[in-house]
Tab-separated table of C-alpha atoms and ligand atoms in Angstrom:
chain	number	residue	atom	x	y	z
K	254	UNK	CA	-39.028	11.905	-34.265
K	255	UNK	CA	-37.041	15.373	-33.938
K	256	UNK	CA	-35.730	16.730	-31.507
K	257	UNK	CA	-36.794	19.852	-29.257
K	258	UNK	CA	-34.915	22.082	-27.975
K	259	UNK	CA	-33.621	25.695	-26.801
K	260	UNK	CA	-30.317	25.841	-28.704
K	261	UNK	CA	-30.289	28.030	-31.317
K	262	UNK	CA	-27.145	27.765	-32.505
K	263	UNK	CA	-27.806	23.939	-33.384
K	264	UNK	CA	-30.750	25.212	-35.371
K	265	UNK	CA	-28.468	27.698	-37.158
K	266	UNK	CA	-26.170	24.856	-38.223
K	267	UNK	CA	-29.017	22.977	-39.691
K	268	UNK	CA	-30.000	25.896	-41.310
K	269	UNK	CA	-26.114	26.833	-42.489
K	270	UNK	CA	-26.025	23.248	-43.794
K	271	UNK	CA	-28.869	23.660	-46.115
K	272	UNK	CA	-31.356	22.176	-43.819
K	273	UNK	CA	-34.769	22.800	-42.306
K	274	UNK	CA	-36.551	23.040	-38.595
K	275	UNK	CA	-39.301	23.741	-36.846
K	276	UNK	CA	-39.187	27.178	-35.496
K	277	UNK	CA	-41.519	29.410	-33.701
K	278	UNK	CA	-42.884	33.033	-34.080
K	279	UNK	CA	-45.319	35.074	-32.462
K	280	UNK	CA	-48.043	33.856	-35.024
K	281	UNK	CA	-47.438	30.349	-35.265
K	282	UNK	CA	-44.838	27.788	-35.743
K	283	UNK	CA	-43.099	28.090	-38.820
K	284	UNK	CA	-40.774	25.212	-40.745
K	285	UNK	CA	-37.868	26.771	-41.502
K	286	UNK	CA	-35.035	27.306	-44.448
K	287	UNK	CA	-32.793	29.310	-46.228
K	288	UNK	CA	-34.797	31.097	-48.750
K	289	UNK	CA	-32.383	31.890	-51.418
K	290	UNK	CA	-31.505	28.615	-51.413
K	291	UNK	CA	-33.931	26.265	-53.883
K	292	UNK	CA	-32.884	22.899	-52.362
K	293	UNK	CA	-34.078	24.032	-49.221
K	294	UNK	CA	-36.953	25.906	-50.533
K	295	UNK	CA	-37.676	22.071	-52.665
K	296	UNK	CA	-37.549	20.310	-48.521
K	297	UNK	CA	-40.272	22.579	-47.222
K	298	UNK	CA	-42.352	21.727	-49.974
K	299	UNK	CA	-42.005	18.044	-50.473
K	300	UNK	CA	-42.147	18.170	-46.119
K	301	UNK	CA	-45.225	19.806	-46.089
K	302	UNK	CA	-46.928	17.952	-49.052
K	303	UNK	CA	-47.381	21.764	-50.788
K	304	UNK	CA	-48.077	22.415	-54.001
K	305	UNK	CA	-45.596	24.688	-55.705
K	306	UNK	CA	-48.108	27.534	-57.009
K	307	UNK	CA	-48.592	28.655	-53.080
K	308	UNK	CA	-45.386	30.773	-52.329
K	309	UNK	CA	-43.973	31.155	-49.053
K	310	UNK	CA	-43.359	33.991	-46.474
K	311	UNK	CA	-39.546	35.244	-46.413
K	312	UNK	CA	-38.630	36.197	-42.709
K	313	UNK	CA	-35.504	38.182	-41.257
K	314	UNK	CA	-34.673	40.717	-38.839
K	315	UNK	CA	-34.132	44.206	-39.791
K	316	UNK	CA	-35.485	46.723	-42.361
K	317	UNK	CA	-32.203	46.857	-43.842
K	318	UNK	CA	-32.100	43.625	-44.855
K	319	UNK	CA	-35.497	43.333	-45.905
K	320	UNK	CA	-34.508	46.269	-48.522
K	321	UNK	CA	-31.866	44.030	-49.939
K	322	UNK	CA	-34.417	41.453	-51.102
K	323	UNK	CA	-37.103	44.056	-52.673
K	324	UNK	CA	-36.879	45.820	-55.442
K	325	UNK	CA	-39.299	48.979	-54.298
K	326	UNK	CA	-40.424	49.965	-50.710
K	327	UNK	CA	-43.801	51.841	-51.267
K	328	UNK	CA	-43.823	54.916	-48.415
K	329	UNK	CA	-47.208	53.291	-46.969
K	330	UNK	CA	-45.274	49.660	-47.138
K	331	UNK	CA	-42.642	51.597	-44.975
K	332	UNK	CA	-44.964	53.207	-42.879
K	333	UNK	CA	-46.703	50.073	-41.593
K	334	UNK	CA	-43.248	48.148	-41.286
K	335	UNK	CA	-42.088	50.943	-38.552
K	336	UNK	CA	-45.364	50.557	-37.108
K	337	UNK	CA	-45.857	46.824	-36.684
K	338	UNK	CA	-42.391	45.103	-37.537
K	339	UNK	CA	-41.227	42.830	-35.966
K	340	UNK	CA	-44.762	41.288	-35.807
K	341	UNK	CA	-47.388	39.655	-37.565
K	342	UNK	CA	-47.627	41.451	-41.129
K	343	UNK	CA	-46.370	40.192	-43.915
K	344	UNK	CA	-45.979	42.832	-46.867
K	345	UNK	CA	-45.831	41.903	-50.418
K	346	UNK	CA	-42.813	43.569	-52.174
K	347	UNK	CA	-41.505	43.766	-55.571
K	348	UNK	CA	-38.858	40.899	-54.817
K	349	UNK	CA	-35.108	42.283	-56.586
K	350	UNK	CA	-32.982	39.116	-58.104
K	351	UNK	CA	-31.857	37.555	-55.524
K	352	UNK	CA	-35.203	36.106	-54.452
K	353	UNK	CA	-35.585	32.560	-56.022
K	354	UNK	CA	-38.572	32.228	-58.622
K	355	UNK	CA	-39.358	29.020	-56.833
K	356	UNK	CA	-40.035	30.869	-53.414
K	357	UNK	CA	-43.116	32.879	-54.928
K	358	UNK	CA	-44.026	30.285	-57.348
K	359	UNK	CA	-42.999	32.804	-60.189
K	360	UNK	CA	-44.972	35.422	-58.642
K	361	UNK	CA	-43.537	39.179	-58.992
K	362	UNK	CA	-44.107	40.102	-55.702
K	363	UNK	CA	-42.122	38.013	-52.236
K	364	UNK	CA	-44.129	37.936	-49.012
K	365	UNK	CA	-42.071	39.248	-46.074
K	366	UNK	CA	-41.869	39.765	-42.196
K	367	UNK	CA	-40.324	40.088	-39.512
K	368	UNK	CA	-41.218	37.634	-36.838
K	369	UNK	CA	-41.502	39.045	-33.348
K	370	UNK	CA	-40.130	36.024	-30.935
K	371	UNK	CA	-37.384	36.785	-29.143
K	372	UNK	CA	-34.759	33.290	-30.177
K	373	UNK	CA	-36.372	33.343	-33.777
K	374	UNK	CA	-35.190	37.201	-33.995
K	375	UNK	CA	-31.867	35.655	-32.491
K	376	UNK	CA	-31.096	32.942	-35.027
K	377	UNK	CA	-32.083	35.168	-37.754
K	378	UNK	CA	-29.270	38.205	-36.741
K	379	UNK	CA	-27.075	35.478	-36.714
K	380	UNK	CA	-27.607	34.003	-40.339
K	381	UNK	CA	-26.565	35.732	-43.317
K	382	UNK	CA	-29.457	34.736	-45.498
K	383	UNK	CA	-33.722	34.952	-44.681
K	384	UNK	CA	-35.590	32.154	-43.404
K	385	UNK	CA	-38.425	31.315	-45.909
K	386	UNK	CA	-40.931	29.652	-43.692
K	387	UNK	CA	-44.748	28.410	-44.444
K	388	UNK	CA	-46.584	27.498	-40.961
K	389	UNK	CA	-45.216	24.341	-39.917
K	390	UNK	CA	-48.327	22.053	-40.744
K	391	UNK	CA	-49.436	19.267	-43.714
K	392	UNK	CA	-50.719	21.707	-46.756
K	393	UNK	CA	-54.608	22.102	-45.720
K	394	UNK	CA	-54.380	21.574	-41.611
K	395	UNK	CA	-54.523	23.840	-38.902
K	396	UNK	CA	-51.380	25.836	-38.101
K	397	UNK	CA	-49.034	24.695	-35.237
K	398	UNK	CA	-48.864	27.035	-31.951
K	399	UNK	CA	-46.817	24.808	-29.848
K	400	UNK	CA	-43.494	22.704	-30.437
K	401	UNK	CA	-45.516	19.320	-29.980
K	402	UNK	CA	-47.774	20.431	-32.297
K	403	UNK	CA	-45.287	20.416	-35.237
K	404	UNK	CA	-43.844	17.292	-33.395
K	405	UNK	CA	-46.966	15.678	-34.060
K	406	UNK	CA	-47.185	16.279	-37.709
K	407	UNK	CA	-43.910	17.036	-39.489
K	408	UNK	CA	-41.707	14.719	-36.669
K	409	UNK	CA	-40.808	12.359	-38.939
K	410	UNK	CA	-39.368	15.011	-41.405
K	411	UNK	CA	-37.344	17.084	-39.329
K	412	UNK	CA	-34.435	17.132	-37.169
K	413	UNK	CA	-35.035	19.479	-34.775
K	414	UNK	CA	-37.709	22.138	-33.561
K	415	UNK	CA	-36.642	25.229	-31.523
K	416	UNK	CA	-39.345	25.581	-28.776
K	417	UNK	CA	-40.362	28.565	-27.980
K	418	UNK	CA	-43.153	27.803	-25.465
K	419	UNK	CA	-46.757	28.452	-26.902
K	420	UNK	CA	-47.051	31.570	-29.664
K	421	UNK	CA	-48.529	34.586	-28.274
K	422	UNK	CA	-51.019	35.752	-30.746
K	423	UNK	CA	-51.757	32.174	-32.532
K	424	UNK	CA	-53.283	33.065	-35.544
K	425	UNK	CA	-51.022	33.808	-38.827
K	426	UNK	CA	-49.615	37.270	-40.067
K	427	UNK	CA	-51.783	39.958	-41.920
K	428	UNK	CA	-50.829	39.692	-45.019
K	429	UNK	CA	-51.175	43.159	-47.182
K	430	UNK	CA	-50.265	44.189	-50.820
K	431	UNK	CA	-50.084	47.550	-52.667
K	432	UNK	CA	-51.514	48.560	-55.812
K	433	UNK	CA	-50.947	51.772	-57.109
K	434	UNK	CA	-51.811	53.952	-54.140
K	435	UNK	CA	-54.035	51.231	-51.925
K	436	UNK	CA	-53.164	49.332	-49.416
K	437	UNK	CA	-55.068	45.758	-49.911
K	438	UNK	CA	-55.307	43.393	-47.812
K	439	UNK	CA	-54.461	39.915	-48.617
K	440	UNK	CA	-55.075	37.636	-45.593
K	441	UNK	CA	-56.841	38.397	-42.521
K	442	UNK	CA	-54.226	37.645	-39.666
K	443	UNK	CA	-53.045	38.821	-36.437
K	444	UNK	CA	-53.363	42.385	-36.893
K	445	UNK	CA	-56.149	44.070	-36.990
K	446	UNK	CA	-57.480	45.753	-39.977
K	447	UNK	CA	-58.706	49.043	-37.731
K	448	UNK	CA	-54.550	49.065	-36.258
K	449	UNK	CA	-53.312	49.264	-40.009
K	450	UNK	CA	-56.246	52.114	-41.035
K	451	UNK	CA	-55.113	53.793	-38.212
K	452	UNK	CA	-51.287	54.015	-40.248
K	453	UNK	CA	-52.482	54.115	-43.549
K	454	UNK	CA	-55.794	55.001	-43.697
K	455	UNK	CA	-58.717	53.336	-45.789
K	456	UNK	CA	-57.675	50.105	-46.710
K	457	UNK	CA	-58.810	47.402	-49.857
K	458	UNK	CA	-60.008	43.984	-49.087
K	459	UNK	CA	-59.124	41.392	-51.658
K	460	UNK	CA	-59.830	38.070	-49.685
K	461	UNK	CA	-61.109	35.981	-52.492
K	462	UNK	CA	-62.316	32.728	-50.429
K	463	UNK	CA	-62.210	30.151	-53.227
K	464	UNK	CA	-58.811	30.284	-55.014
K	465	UNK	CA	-57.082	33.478	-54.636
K	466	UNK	CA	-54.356	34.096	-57.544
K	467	UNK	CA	-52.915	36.695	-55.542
K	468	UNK	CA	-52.352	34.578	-52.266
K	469	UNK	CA	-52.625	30.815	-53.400
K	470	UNK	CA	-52.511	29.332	-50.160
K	471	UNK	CA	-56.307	31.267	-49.318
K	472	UNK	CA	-58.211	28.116	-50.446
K	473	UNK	CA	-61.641	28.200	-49.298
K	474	UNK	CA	-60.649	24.954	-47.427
K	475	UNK	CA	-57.197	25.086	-45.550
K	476	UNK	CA	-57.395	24.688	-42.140
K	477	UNK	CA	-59.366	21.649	-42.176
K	478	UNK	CA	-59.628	20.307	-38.831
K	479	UNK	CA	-60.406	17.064	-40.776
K	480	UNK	CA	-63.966	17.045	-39.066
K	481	UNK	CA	-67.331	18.752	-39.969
K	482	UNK	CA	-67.972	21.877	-38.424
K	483	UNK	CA	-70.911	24.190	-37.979
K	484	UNK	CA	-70.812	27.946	-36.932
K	485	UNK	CA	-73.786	29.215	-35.242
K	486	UNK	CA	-76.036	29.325	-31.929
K	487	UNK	CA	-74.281	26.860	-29.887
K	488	UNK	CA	-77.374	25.878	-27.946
K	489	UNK	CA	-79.602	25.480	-30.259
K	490	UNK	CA	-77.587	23.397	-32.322
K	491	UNK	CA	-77.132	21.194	-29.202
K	492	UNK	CA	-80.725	20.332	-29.294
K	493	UNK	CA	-80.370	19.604	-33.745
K	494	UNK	CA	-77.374	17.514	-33.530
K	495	UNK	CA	-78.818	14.333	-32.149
K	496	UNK	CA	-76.603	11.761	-29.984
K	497	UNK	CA	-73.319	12.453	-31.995
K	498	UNK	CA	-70.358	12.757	-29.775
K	499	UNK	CA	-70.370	16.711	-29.312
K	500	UNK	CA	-67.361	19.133	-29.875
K	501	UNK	CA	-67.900	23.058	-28.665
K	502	UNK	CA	-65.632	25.961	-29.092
K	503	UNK	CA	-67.280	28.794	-27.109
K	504	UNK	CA	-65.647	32.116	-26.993
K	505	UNK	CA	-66.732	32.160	-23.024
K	506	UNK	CA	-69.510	30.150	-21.824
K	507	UNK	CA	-69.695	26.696	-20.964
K	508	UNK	CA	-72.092	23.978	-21.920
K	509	UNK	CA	-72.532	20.977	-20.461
K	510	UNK	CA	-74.010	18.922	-22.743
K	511	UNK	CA	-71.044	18.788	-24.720
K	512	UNK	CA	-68.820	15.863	-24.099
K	513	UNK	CA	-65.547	17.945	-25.293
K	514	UNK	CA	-65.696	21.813	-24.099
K	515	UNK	CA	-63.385	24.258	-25.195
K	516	UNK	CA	-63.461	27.724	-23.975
K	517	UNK	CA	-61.360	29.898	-25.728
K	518	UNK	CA	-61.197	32.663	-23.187
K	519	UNK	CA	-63.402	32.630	-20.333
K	520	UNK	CA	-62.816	36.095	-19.756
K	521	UNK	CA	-63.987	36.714	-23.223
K	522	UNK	CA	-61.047	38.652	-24.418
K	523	UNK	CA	-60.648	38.237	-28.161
K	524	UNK	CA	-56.648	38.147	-27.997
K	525	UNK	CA	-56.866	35.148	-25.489
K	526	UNK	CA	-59.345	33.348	-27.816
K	527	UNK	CA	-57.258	33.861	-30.619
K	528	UNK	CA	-54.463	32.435	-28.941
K	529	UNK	CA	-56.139	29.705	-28.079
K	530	UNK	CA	-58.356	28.732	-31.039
K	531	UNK	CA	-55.509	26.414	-33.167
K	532	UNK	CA	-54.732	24.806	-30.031
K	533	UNK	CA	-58.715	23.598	-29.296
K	534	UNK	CA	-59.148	22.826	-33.095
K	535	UNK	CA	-56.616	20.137	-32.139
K	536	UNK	CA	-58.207	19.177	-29.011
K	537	UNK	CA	-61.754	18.081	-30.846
K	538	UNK	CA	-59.573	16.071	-33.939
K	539	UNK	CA	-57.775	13.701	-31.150
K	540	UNK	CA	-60.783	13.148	-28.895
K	541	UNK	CA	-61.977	11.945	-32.008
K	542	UNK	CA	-65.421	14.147	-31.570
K	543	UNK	CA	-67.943	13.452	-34.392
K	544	UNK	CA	-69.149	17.157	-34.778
K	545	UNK	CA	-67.597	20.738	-33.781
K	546	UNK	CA	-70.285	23.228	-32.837
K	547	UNK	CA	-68.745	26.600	-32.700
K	548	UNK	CA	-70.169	30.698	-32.598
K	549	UNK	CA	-69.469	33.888	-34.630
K	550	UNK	CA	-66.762	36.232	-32.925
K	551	UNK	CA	-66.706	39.619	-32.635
K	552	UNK	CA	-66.300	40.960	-36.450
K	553	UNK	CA	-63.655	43.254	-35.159
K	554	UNK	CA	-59.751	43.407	-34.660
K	555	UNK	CA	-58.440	39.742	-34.600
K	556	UNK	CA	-62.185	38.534	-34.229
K	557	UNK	CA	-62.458	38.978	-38.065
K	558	UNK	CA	-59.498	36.373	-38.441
K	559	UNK	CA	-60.742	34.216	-36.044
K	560	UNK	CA	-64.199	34.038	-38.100
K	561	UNK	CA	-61.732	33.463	-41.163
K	562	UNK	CA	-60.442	30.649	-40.303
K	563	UNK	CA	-63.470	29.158	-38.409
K	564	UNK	CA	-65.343	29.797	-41.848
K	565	UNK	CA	-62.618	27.772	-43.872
K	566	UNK	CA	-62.065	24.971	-41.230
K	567	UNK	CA	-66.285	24.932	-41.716
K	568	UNK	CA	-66.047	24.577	-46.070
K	569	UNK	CA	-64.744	21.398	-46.655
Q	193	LIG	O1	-47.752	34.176	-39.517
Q	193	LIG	C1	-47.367	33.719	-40.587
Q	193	LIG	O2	-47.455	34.360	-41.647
Q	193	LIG	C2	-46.732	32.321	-40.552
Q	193	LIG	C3	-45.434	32.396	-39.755
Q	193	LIG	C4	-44.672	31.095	-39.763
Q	193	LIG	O3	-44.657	33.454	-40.233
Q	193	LIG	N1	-46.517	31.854	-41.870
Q	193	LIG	C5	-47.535	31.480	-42.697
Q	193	LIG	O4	-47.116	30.958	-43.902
Q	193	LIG	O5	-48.703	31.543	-42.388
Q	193	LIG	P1	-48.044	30.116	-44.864
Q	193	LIG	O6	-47.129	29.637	-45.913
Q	193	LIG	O7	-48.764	29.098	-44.102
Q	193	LIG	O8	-49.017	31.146	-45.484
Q	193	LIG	C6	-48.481	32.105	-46.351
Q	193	LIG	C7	-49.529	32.700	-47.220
Q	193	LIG	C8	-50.081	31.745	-48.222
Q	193	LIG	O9	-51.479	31.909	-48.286
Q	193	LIG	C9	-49.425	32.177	-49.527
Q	193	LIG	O10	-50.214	31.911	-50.631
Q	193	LIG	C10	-49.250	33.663	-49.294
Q	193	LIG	O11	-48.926	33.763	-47.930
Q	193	LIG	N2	-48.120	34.191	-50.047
Q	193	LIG	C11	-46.815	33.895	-49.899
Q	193	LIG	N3	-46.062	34.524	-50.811
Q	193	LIG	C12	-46.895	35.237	-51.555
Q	193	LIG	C13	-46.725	36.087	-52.690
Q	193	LIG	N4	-45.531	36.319	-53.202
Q	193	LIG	N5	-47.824	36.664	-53.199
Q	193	LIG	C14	-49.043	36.420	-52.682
Q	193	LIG	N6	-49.285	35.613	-51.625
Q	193	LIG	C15	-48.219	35.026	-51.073
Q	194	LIG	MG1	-50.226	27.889	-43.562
């Protein structure tokens, strides 16, 4: 099992020695490791059973750092990264040399952000390279948001996991791309698509939902919650489903013919739902329910990644 704790210096002296740890963001939990360094890089991998044609996220501090590891800096790249940095966008950048071929699986482009938890912005002013870090999960399961979550799965592979309490906005990073003179997005995440218009203007959707060459890890299936689920009107499904033992994710109401309930914000604000969504996936796996019945969100703002990832934890 690791072990959990608040000091971040330990964590940097994993990280210093070439190892990797559990750490956590503002998104979700990430596992952790020096990204110019390809033995690391290789211990993320092999830890989270990944297959090396879905590169991972590069994370530091400051802009000034970031523009040591890129090659270009596109003016609407810029724009959004003073608008949203530190927090959850990732931008795809021409990566410059220094950026191991092994971290984008060969790709031209590295993914890059800057994380906006307080200790993880810590630990990464005080290391002198950037943390590459995939969410801290098996390839194909539901992202971590809490410290026992990643205990859970990846404990036996790790040392140590910084906690960091539960991540505030619990869905993963926007991730967005630039070709030419359009800003595309890559990944549906936790910021909305009508915040980044607002920056940039009209924006390009590219969010193939099979298999995506330009962001690997989309596969039509990750986030499996490793049982079936069905997206639609909760109550009426109730009555189709028969004498199954009954998951339901509402957004607000409750229904008592469930025998596992999950409300994701009983206030119905999409932020708290989102936060909460990960966590309730989790919920229906260990009380072992035979069927998750779940709604449509509000297509807007971090609804539309909420629906994302309810539609790929559905395709299995
Ligand atoms: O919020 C997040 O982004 C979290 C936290 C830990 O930062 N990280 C995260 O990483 O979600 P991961 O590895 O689970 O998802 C990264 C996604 C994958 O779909 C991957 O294919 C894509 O980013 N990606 C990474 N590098 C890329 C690149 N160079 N070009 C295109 N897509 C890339
Ligand atoms: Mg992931």
């Amino acid at each position: 099992m690791a072990e959990i704790g608040k000091d971040i210096d330990f964590a940097k002296s994993l990280l210093n020695a070439g190892e990797i740890v559990g750490l956590p963001t503002e998104t979700v939990y990430g596992l952790a490791g020096n990204a110019l360094d390809e033995e690391a890089i290789l211990k993320i991998y092999s830890a989270k059973n990944r297959p090396k044609f879905d590169p991972l996220i590069a994370h530091t501090d400051s802009i000034e750092k970031v523009e040591t590891l890129v090659c270009e800096f596109p003016e609407k790249a810029r724009q959004l990264a003073l608008a949203f940095w530190p927090g959850p966008l990732t931008l795809l950048l021409s990566k410059s040399d220094k950026i191991p071929d092994l971290l984008t699986s060969g790709l031209s482009r590295v993914a890059i952000r800057i994380p906006d938890h307080p200790m993880t912005l810590e630990l990464l002013s005080k290391l002198d390279f950037p943390l590459a870090a995939p969410s801290a999960n098996p390839f194909g399961f539901v992202s971590p948001t809490k410290a026992s979550h990643v205990q859970d799965q990846l404990g036996e592979k790790i040392s140590y996991i910084l906690n960091g309490g539960k991540c505030r906005v619990g869905l993963e990073s926007t991730i967005v791309g630039f070709e030419d003179d359009e800003v595309v997005i890559h990944r549906l995440g936790g910021l909305g698509i009508e915040e980044i218009e607002r920056v940039v203007g009209k924006v390009k959707m590219k969010l193939n939902k099979s298999s995506n060459p330009d962001a690997p890890g989309m596969l039509k299936s990750h986030y499996s919650p490793g049982v079936p689920l069905i997206i639609g009107n909760i109550r009426e499904e109730l009555r189709n489903v028969g004498s199954k033992k009954i998951g339901v994710i509402s957004f607000g109401e409750v229904f008592h013919d469930a025998h596992v309930m999950e409300v994701l914000s009983p206030t119905r604000d999409i932020q708290q739902a989102a936060k909460n969504l990960f966590g309730a996936l989790r919920v229906m796996k260990d009380e072992n329910v035979d069927i998750i019945l779940t709604e449509k969100f509000p297509e807007e703002g971090i609804g539309r990644a909420i629906n994302d990832r309810l539609e790929r934890a559905a395709a299995r």
